[in-house]
mmCIF file of C-alpha atoms in Angstrom:
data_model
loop_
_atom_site.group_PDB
_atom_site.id
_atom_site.type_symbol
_atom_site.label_atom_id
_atom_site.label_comp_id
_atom_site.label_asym_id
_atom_site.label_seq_id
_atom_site.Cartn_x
_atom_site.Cartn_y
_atom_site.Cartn_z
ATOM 1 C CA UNK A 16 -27.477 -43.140 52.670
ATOM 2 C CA UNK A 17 -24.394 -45.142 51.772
ATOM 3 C CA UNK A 18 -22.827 -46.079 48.585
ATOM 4 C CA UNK A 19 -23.625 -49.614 49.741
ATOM 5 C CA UNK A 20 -27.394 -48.617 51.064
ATOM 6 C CA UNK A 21 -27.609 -46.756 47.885
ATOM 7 C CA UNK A 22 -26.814 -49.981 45.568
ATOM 8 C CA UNK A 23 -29.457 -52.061 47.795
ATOM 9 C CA UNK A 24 -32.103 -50.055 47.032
ATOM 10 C CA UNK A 25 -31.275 -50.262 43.163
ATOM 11 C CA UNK A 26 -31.380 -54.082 43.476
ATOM 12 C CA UNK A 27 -34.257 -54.501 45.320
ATOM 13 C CA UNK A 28 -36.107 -52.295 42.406
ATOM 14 C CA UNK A 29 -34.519 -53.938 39.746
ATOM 15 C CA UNK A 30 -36.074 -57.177 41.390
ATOM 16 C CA UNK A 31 -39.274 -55.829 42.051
ATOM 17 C CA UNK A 32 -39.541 -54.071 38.099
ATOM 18 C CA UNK A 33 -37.696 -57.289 36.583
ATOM 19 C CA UNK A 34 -40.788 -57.179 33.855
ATOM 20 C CA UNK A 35 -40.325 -53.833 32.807
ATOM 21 C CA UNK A 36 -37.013 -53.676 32.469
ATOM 22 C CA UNK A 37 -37.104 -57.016 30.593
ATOM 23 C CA UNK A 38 -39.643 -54.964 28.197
ATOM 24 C CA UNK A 39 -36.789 -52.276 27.203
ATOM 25 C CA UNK A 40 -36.979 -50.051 30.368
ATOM 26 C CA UNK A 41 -33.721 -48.510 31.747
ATOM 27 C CA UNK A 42 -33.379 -47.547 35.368
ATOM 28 C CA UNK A 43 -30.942 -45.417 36.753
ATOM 29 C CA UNK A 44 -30.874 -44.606 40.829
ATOM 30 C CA UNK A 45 -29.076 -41.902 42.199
ATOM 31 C CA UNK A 46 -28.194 -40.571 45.943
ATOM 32 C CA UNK A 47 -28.907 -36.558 44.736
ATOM 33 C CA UNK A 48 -29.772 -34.453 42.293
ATOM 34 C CA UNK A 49 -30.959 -31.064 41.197
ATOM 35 C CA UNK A 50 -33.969 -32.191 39.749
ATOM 36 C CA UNK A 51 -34.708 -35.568 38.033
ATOM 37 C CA UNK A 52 -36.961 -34.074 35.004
ATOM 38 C CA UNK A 53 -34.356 -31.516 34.619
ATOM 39 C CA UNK A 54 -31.787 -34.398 33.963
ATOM 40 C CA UNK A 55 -33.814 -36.237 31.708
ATOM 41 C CA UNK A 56 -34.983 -33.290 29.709
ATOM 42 C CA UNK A 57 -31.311 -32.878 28.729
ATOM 43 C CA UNK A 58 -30.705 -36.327 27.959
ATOM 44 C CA UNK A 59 -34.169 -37.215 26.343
ATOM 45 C CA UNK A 60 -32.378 -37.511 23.131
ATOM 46 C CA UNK A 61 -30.698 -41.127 24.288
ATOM 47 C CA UNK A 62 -33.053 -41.456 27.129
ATOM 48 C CA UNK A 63 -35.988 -43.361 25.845
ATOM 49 C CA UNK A 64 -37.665 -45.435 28.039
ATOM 50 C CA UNK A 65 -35.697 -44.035 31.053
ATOM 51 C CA UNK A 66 -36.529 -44.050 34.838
ATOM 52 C CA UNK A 67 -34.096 -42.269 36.656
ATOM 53 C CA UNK A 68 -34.919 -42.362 40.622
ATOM 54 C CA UNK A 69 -33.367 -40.148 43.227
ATOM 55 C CA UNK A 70 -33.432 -39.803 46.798
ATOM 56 C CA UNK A 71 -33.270 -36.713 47.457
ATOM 57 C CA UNK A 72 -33.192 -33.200 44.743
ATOM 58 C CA UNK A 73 -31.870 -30.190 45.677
ATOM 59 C CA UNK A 74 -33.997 -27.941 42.808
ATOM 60 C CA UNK A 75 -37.270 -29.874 42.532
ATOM 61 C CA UNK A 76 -39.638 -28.502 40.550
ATOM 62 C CA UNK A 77 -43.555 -28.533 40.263
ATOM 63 C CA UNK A 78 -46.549 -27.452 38.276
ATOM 64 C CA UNK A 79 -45.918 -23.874 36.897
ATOM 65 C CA UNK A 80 -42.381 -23.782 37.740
ATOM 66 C CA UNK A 81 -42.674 -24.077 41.447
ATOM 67 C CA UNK A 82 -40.275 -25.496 44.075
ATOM 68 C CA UNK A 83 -41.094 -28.732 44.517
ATOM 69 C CA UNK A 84 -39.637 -29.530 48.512
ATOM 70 C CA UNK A 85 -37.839 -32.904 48.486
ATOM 71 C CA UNK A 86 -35.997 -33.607 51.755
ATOM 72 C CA UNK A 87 -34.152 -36.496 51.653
ATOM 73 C CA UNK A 88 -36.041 -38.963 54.132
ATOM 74 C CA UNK A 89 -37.336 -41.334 52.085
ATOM 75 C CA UNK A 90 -40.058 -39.855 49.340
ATOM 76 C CA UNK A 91 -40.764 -40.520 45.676
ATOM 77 C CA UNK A 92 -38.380 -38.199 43.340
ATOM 78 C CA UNK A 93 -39.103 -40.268 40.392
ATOM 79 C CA UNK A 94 -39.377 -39.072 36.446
ATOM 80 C CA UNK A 95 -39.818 -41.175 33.186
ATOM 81 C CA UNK A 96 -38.303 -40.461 29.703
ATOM 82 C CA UNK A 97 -40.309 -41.883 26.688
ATOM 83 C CA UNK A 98 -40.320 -41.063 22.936
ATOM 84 C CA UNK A 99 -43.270 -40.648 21.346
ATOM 85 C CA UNK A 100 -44.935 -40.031 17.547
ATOM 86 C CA UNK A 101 -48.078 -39.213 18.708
ATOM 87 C CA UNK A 102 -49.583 -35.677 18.659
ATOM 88 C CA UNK A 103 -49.673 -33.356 21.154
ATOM 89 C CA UNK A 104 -53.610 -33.444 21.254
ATOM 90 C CA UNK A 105 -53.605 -36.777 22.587
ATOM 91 C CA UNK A 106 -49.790 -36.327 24.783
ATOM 92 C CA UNK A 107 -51.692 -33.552 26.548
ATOM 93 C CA UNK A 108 -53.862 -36.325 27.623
ATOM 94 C CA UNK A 109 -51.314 -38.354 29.396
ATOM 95 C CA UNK A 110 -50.491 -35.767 32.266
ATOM 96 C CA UNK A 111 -54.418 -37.236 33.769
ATOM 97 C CA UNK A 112 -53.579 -40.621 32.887
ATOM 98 C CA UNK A 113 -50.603 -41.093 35.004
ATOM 99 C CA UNK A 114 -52.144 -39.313 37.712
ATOM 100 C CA UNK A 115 -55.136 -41.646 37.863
ATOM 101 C CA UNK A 116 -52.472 -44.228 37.190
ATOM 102 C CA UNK A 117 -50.078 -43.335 40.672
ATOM 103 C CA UNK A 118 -53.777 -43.305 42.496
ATOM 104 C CA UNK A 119 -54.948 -46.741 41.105
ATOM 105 C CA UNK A 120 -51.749 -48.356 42.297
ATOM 106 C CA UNK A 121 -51.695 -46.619 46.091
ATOM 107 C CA UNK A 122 -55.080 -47.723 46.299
ATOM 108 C CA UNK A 123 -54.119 -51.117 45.007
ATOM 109 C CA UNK A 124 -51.148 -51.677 47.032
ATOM 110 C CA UNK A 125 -52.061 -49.228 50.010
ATOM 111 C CA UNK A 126 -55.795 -49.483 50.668
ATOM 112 C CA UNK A 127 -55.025 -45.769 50.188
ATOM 113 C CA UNK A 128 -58.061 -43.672 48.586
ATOM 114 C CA UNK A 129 -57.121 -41.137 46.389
ATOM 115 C CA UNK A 130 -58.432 -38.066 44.916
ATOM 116 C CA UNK A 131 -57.169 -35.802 42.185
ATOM 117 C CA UNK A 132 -57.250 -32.204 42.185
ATOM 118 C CA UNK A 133 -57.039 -31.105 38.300
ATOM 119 C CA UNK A 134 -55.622 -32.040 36.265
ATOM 120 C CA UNK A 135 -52.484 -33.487 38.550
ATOM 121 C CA UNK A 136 -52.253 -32.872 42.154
ATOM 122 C CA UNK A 137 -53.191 -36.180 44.348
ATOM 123 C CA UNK A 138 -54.600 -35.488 47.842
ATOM 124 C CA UNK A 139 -55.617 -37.765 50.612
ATOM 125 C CA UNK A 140 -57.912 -36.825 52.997
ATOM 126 C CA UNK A 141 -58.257 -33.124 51.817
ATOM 127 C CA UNK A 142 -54.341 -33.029 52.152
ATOM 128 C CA UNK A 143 -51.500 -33.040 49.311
ATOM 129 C CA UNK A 144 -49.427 -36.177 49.419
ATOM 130 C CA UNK A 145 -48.256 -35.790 45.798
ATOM 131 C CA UNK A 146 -48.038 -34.580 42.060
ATOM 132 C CA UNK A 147 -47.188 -35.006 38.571
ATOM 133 C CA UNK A 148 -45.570 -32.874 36.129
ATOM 134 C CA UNK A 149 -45.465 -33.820 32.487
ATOM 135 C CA UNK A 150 -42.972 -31.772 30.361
ATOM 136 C CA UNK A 151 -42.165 -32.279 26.120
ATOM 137 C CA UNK A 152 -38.924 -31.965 24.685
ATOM 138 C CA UNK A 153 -38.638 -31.610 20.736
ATOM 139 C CA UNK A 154 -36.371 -34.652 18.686
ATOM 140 C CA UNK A 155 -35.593 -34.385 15.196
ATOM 141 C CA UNK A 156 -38.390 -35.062 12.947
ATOM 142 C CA UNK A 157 -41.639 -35.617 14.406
ATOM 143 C CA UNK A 158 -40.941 -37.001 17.378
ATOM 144 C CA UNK A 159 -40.771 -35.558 20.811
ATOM 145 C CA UNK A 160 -39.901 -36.861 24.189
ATOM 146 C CA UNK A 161 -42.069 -36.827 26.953
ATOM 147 C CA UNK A 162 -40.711 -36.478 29.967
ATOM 148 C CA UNK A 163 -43.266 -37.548 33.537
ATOM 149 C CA UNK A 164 -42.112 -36.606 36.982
ATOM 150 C CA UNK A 165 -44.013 -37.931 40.539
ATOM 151 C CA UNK A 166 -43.510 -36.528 43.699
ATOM 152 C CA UNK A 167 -44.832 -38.498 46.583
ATOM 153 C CA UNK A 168 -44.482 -37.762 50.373
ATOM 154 C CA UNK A 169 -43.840 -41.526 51.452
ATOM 155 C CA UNK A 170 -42.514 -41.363 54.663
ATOM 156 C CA UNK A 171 -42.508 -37.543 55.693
ATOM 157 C CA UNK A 172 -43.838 -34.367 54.378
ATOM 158 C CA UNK A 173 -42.518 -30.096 54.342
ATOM 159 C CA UNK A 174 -44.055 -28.074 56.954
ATOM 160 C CA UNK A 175 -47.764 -26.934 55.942
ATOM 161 C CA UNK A 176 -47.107 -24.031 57.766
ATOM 162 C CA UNK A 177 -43.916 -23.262 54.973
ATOM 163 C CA UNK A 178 -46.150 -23.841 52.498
ATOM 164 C CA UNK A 179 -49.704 -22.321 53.466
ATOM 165 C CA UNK A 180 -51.576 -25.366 52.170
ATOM 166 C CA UNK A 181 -52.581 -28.743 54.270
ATOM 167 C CA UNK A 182 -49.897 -31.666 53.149
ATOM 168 C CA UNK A 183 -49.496 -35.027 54.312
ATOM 169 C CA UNK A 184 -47.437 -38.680 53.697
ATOM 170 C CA UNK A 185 -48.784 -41.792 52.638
ATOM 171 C CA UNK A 186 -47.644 -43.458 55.903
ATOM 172 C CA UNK A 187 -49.702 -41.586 58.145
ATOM 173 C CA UNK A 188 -52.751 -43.071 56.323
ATOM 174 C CA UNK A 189 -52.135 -47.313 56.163
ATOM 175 C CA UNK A 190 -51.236 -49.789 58.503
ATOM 176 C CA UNK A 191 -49.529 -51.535 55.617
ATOM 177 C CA UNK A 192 -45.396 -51.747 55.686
ATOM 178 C CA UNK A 193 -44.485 -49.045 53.724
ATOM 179 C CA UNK A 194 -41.074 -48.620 52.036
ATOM 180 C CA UNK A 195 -39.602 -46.603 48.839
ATOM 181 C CA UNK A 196 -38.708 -49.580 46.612
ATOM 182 C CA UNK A 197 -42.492 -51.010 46.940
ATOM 183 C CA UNK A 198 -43.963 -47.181 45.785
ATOM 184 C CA UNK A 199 -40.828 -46.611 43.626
ATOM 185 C CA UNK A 200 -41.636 -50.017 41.460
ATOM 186 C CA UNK A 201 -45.425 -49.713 41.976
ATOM 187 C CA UNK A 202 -45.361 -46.539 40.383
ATOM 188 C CA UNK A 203 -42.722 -47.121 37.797
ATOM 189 C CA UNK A 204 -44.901 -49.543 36.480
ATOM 190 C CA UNK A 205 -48.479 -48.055 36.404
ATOM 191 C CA UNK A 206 -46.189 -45.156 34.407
ATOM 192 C CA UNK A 207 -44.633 -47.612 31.692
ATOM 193 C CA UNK A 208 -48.126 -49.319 31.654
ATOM 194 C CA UNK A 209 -50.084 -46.017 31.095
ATOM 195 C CA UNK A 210 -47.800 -44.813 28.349
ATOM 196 C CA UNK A 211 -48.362 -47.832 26.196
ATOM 197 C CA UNK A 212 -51.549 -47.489 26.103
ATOM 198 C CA UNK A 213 -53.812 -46.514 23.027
ATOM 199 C CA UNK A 214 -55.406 -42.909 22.718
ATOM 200 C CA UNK A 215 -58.575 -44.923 22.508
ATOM 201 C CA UNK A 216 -58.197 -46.926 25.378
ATOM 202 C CA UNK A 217 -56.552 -44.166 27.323
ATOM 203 C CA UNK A 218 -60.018 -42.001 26.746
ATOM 204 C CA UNK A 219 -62.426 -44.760 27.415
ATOM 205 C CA UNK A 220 -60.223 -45.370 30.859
ATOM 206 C CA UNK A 221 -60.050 -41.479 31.767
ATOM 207 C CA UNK A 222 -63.960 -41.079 30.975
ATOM 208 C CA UNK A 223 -64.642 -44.426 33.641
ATOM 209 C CA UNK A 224 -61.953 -43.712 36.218
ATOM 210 C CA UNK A 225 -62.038 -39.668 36.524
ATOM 211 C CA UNK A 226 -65.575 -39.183 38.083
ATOM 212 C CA UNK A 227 -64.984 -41.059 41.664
ATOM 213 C CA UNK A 228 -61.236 -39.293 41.790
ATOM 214 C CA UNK A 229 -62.394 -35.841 41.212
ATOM 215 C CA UNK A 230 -61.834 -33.909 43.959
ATOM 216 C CA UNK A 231 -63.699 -30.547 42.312
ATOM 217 C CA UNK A 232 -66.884 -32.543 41.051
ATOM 218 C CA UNK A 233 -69.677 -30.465 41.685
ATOM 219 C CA UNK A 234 -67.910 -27.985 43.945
ATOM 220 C CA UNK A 235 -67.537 -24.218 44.130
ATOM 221 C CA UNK A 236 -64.242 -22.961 42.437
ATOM 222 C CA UNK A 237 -62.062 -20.436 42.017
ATOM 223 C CA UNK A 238 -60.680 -20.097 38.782
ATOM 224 C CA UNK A 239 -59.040 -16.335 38.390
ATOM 225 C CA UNK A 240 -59.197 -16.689 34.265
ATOM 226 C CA UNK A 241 -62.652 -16.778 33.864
ATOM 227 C CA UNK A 242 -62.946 -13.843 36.445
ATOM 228 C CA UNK A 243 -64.097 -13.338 39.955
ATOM 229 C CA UNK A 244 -66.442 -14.686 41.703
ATOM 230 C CA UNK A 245 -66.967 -18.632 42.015
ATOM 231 C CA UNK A 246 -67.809 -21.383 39.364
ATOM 232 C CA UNK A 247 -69.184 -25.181 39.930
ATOM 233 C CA UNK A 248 -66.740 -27.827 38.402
ATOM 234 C CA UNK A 249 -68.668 -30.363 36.069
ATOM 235 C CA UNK A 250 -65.883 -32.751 35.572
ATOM 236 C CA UNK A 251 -63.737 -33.451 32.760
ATOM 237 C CA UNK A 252 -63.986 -32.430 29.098
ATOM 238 C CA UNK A 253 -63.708 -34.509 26.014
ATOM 239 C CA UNK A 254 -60.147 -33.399 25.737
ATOM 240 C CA UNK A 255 -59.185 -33.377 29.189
ATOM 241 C CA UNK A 256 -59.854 -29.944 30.158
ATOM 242 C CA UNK A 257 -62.164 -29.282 33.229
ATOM 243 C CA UNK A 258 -65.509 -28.377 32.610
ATOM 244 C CA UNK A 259 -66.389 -25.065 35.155
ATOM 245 C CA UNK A 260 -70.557 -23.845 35.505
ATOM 246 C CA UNK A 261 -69.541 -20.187 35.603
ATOM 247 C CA UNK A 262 -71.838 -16.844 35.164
ATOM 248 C CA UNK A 263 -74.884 -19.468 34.066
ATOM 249 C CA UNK A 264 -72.497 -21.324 31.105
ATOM 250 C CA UNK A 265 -70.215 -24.113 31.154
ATOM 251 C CA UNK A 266 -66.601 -22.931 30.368
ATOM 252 C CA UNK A 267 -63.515 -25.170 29.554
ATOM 253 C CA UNK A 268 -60.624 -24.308 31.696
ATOM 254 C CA UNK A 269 -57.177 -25.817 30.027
ATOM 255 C CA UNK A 270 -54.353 -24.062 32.395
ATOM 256 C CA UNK A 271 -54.239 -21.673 35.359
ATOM 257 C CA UNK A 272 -54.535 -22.560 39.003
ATOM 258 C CA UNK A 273 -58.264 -24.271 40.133
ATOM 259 C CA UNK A 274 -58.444 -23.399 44.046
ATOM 260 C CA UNK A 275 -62.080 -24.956 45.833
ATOM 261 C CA UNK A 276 -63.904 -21.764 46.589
ATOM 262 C CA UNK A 277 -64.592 -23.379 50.514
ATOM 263 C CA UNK A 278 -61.307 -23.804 51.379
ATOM 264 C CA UNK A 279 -57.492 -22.770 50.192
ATOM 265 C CA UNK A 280 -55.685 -25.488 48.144
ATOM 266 C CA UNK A 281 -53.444 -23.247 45.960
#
């Protein structure tokens, strides 16, 4: 991409998020970069309400630390810097809130149905097209800054094969004219949106919306940390944790990989 190509796809997404960035939003867009929540993380000092898009990273990373494949052919690199006073109880709430949020707005736009495999991997068709990772970075006093990252395979996806787990793109799955500037300010906004929004009305949402994305409800599971041997997930928790039937007792699970027990998503 060219300088020139570069500073046309900044324009049309400042037109298309004129709202947002009217509300106090910044946007930055760059060609490359190692990783856009690494960036922000080490500016989230100045960086409130900060998008900061790339087209292609070089060090992407995912849930757990894990490489995160971005070739440069026209998928979401996207992260969000916000500052916020609330505590960490209800921040660690946000990470299934924007993931819901991403899958509202592909459905909306795209016709595209979405599921969610906890707490923040979105899947189409029993294939990966995308995730979130939500990271916290400590600010004087109270505050901290929370820093979202999306990854969405728009118009291509890594090898499967590479990385031993069925992936796919969003435009294998709508007739619809798909482009980055339409997902980059479709998403963009569904994150700004999401973060302003009460705890209260934030759980109410999560306890309607999470049932028909849950891609685990009421299937066998793998989860290594409550042992061997496979566990029924019974949906979300009060607190956001997922709620696994195992050895005849409902356990909460708050971290650690969630596989279905029929089939390998790790």
């Amino acid at each position: 991409m060219t300088s020139i190509e570069l500073n046309e796809l900044e324009l049309e997404l400042r037109r298309r998020l004129s709202a947002v960035l009217d509300s106090g939003v910044q946007l930055s867009v760059v060609e490359t970069i190692d990783s856009t929540n690494v960036q922000l993380k080490a500016e989230a000092a100045t960086a409130d309400q900060t998008l900061l898009l790339a087209r292609e990273q070089t060090a992407g990373v995912g849930r757990r630390g894990s490489p995160w494949q971005s070739p440069p052919a026209g998928n979401l690199y996207l992260s969000y810097c916000v500052h916020s006073g609330r505590p960490l109880t209800e921040l660690s709430m946000w990470s299934l809130g924007v993931t819901i949020s991403v899958a509202d707005a592909l459905e909306r736009e795209l016709s595209l149905e979405c599921k969610i495999k906890w707490p923040n991997d979105l899947y189409i068709q029993g294939m990966k097209v995308g995730g979130v990772l939500l990271e916290t970075v400590n600010l004087p006093g109270d505050d901290v800054a929370v820093v979202i990252g999306v990854g969405l395979n728009v118009a291509s996806h890594p090898d499967p094969a590479l990385l031993q787990r069925p992936v796919t793109c969003i435009s294998k799955h709508t007739d619809k004219s798909v482009d980055l500037p339409m997902v980059a300010a479709v998403v963009s906004a569904a994150l700004v949106d999401m973060c302003r929004l009460s705890h209260a009305a934030l759980q109410a949402w999560l306890t309607s919306s999470w049932p028909s994305r849950d891609m685990l409800l009421n299937q066998p599971v793998v989860v290594p940390t409550l042992g061997e041997g496979l566990g029924i997930a019974r949906g979300l928790s009060h607190d956001g944790g997922l709620q696994v039937e195992f050895a005849g007792k409902i356990r909460t699970v708050y971290a650690g990989e969630v596989s279905l027990g029929h089939v390998d998503t790790q």
